[in-house]
Amino acid sequence: MNKRKFLKNTVIATTGMTVAPSVLLSSCKTDTKKEETTETAAVAATSFTLPEIHYGYNAFPDTIDAMTMEIHHSKHHQGYTNKLNAALKEANISGKTIEEILTMDNLPTAIRNNGGGFYNHTLYWDILTPGSEGMSESLKSHIIKDFGSEEAFKNQLAEAGAKRFGSGWAWVCQDNDKKLHICSTPNQDNPLMQVAERMGTPILGIDVWEHAYYLKYQNKRGDYLQNIIKIINWDKVASRMS
Ligand code: MN
């Protein structure tokens, strides 16, 4: 993909998101002064706050244990958030959305790692649900068009997570031409970043760092991947598509 073109479109997409606020966007609000509208908060963001998990830490007893959920959110995600804010202050960056920050050229390492960590986990919590109801017919037909079948799509997603060496993420992204693709990034990188092998707009992200599954699954990352795909909020995923 032409990176310059993608960047332009991403910024436009970000503006679009202010019309339809999501958990992701609400997490981007500044904790200073005025927050009358989500739009103001998104544009004026200088400091990011940890988003709440509305379904709680005990939502997925068969899939992700409560202790993993709590540590992951209150320690790891909080840590990325705090370090991102410190790094932004250090770099004197303000007034940008998290998407605008992550698509910048030559991101300082601390912002790349912690900004990625902040954004990636916000997306992760947002697209999980204890009451997963399967895909709408419209999403299913889009997925069948791009991947052949729902099963092939889920297999490819699980494989992307399983094959990631070390720590990282498996993603479903949308291209500028609206086509969906699956990819993976190392560490806390994501497909918004210029360093990504393949850029795109993330609509679903699965954390495959050991901290996401090790207490319950130990070395069995494949089992975690099979199970987590069963608790995806497909309507939320679809709502992130343009
Ligand atoms: Mn994580």
XYZ file of C-alpha atoms and ligand atoms in Angstrom:
243
model
C 0.000 0.000 0.000
C 1.120 3.537 -0.673
C 1.993 4.706 2.827
C 1.469 8.385 2.144
C -2.002 7.725 0.770
C -2.821 5.471 3.701
C -1.783 8.110 6.204
C -4.064 10.645 4.570
C -6.983 8.262 4.674
C -6.308 7.291 8.260
C -6.570 10.868 9.413
C -9.849 11.188 7.567
C -11.050 7.976 9.184
C -10.110 9.361 12.579
C -12.204 12.427 11.946
C -15.051 10.115 11.010
C -14.735 8.295 14.319
C -15.553 11.459 16.200
C -19.043 11.231 14.719
C -19.496 7.707 16.039
C -17.671 7.563 19.367
C -16.473 4.178 20.572
C -14.770 2.954 23.703
C -11.545 3.498 21.824
C -12.273 7.126 21.259
C -13.565 7.784 24.755
C -10.282 6.446 26.070
C -8.498 9.125 24.090
C -9.940 11.970 26.076
C -7.751 14.435 27.827
C -7.935 14.531 31.571
C -7.382 18.233 31.582
C -10.089 20.844 31.440
C -12.944 20.864 28.926
C -14.499 17.635 27.794
C -17.894 18.848 26.617
C -17.823 16.859 23.435
C -16.029 13.736 22.345
C -14.790 15.616 19.303
C -13.122 18.291 21.420
C -11.593 15.642 23.639
C -10.188 13.671 20.713
C -8.602 16.651 19.042
C -7.281 18.225 22.235
C -5.852 15.012 23.650
C -2.654 15.680 25.565
C -2.910 12.898 28.103
C -4.526 9.502 27.674
C -6.500 7.625 30.318
C -6.917 3.894 30.856
C -10.315 2.845 29.462
C -12.639 0.965 31.788
C -13.537 -2.636 31.013
C -17.326 -2.479 31.163
C -17.832 -6.274 31.372
C -15.463 -6.686 34.342
C -12.569 -9.020 35.087
C -14.765 -12.088 35.695
C -16.501 -12.000 32.329
C -14.676 -14.919 30.694
C -14.071 -17.676 33.279
C -13.763 -20.345 30.567
C -11.490 -18.322 28.338
C -9.432 -15.771 30.274
C -9.162 -16.098 34.057
C -9.962 -13.096 36.246
C -6.426 -12.715 37.567
C -5.022 -12.507 34.045
C -7.685 -9.946 33.142
C -6.946 -7.833 36.207
C -3.166 -7.862 35.861
C -3.373 -7.313 32.124
C -5.631 -4.284 32.478
C -4.641 -2.679 35.775
C -0.892 -3.303 35.516
C 0.159 -3.811 31.895
C -2.320 -1.510 30.135
C -2.072 1.072 32.901
C 1.706 0.919 32.601
C 1.652 1.546 28.840
C -0.752 4.438 29.400
C 1.415 6.090 32.042
C 4.609 5.644 30.045
C 2.939 6.945 26.876
C 1.888 10.115 28.682
C 5.398 10.593 30.039
C 6.945 10.013 26.595
C 4.548 12.473 24.927
C 5.418 15.105 27.509
C 9.103 14.443 26.972
C 8.709 14.774 23.186
C 6.459 17.827 23.581
C 3.667 16.224 21.526
C 0.112 17.334 22.224
C -3.203 17.942 20.536
C -3.181 14.707 18.564
C -5.349 11.602 18.620
C -3.640 8.307 19.338
C -4.147 7.328 15.687
C -2.457 10.517 14.511
C 0.457 9.861 16.858
C 0.934 6.251 15.768
C 0.951 7.110 12.057
C 3.735 9.699 12.474
C 7.107 9.122 10.783
C 10.105 8.176 12.922
C 8.226 7.580 16.150
C 10.480 7.780 19.221
C 10.888 4.250 20.640
C 9.082 5.044 23.884
C 6.053 6.365 21.998
C 6.113 3.480 19.524
C 6.138 0.887 22.335
C 3.828 2.538 24.830
C 1.538 4.275 22.347
C 1.171 0.936 20.600
C 0.543 -0.727 23.952
C -2.106 1.835 24.837
C -3.931 1.633 21.495
C -3.645 -2.143 21.022
C -5.046 -3.032 24.443
C -7.836 -0.479 24.133
C -8.898 -2.180 20.915
C -8.509 -5.656 22.455
C -10.868 -4.949 25.377
C -13.278 -3.226 23.047
C -13.792 -6.155 20.678
C -14.350 -8.847 23.340
C -17.729 -9.667 24.889
C -19.135 -12.306 27.233
C -22.188 -12.648 24.977
C -20.650 -13.290 21.581
C -23.465 -13.831 19.104
C -21.663 -14.591 15.894
C -21.392 -12.482 12.788
C -24.136 -10.549 11.101
C -25.009 -11.716 7.584
C -23.426 -8.585 6.186
C -20.078 -9.123 7.946
C -20.155 -12.800 7.090
C -20.625 -12.099 3.404
C -17.750 -9.576 3.453
C -15.531 -12.195 5.093
C -16.572 -14.929 2.675
C -15.761 -12.582 -0.211
C -12.262 -11.823 1.119
C -11.301 -15.157 2.728
C -13.453 -17.842 1.092
C -15.293 -18.898 4.251
C -15.775 -17.944 7.885
C -13.789 -21.022 8.880
C -10.868 -20.119 6.599
C -10.879 -16.595 8.046
C -10.784 -17.851 11.656
C -8.083 -20.401 10.831
C -5.940 -17.731 9.184
C -6.388 -15.421 12.189
C -5.407 -18.146 14.666
C -2.435 -19.076 12.495
C -1.217 -15.467 12.385
C -1.196 -15.420 16.189
C 0.358 -18.870 16.526
C 3.191 -18.107 14.089
C 4.180 -14.805 15.666
C 7.616 -15.524 17.153
C 7.935 -14.109 20.677
C 5.544 -11.343 21.682
C 3.130 -9.511 19.429
C -0.335 -9.267 17.952
C -2.556 -10.847 15.315
C -4.722 -8.392 13.366
C -7.652 -8.109 11.020
C -7.312 -4.879 9.058
C -9.162 -3.028 6.371
C -7.365 -1.551 3.365
C -8.237 1.712 1.651
C -10.167 -0.302 -0.943
C -12.227 -1.785 1.952
C -10.764 -5.261 1.491
C -9.946 -7.119 4.712
C -6.636 -8.824 5.425
C -4.969 -10.610 8.335
C -1.461 -9.836 9.534
C 0.747 -9.871 12.606
C 3.133 -7.395 14.218
C 5.898 -7.869 16.815
C 5.955 -6.356 20.305
C 3.468 -3.456 20.606
C 3.684 -2.398 16.968
C 0.463 -2.235 14.985
C -0.637 -1.795 11.357
C -1.183 1.959 11.752
C 2.574 2.419 12.074
C 4.867 3.284 9.173
C 7.163 0.449 10.296
C 4.446 -2.180 9.752
C 5.160 -4.705 7.001
C 1.615 -4.143 5.834
C -0.353 -1.102 6.915
C -4.115 -0.985 7.342
C -6.882 0.099 9.693
C -7.143 -2.428 12.559
C -10.679 -3.710 13.159
C -9.716 -6.646 15.408
C -6.558 -7.307 17.434
C -5.540 -10.344 19.472
C -2.772 -10.041 22.024
C -0.394 -13.011 21.853
C 2.044 -11.845 24.520
C 2.412 -14.553 27.172
C 0.977 -12.159 29.789
C -2.367 -12.432 27.936
C -2.759 -16.184 28.471
C 0.044 -17.839 30.425
C -1.676 -18.338 33.810
C -4.453 -20.423 32.244
C -2.820 -21.836 29.110
C 0.920 -21.891 29.903
C 2.675 -22.751 26.613
C -0.543 -23.576 24.729
C -0.973 -20.354 22.767
C -2.973 -22.222 20.128
C -5.669 -23.171 22.658
C -5.917 -19.558 23.820
C -6.341 -18.424 20.221
C -9.062 -20.995 19.495
C -10.954 -19.887 22.619
C -10.583 -16.148 22.304
C -12.041 -16.210 18.795
C -15.261 -17.453 20.471
C -15.637 -14.289 22.589
C -15.308 -11.690 19.847
C -17.929 -8.965 19.628
C -18.451 -9.201 15.858
C -20.865 -6.270 15.765
C -18.159 -4.105 17.334
C -15.630 -5.374 14.794
C -18.034 -4.592 11.949
C -18.666 -1.111 13.359
C -14.971 -0.314 12.899
C -15.164 -0.974 9.155
C -15.633 1.886 6.734
Mn -1.024 -7.359 26.582
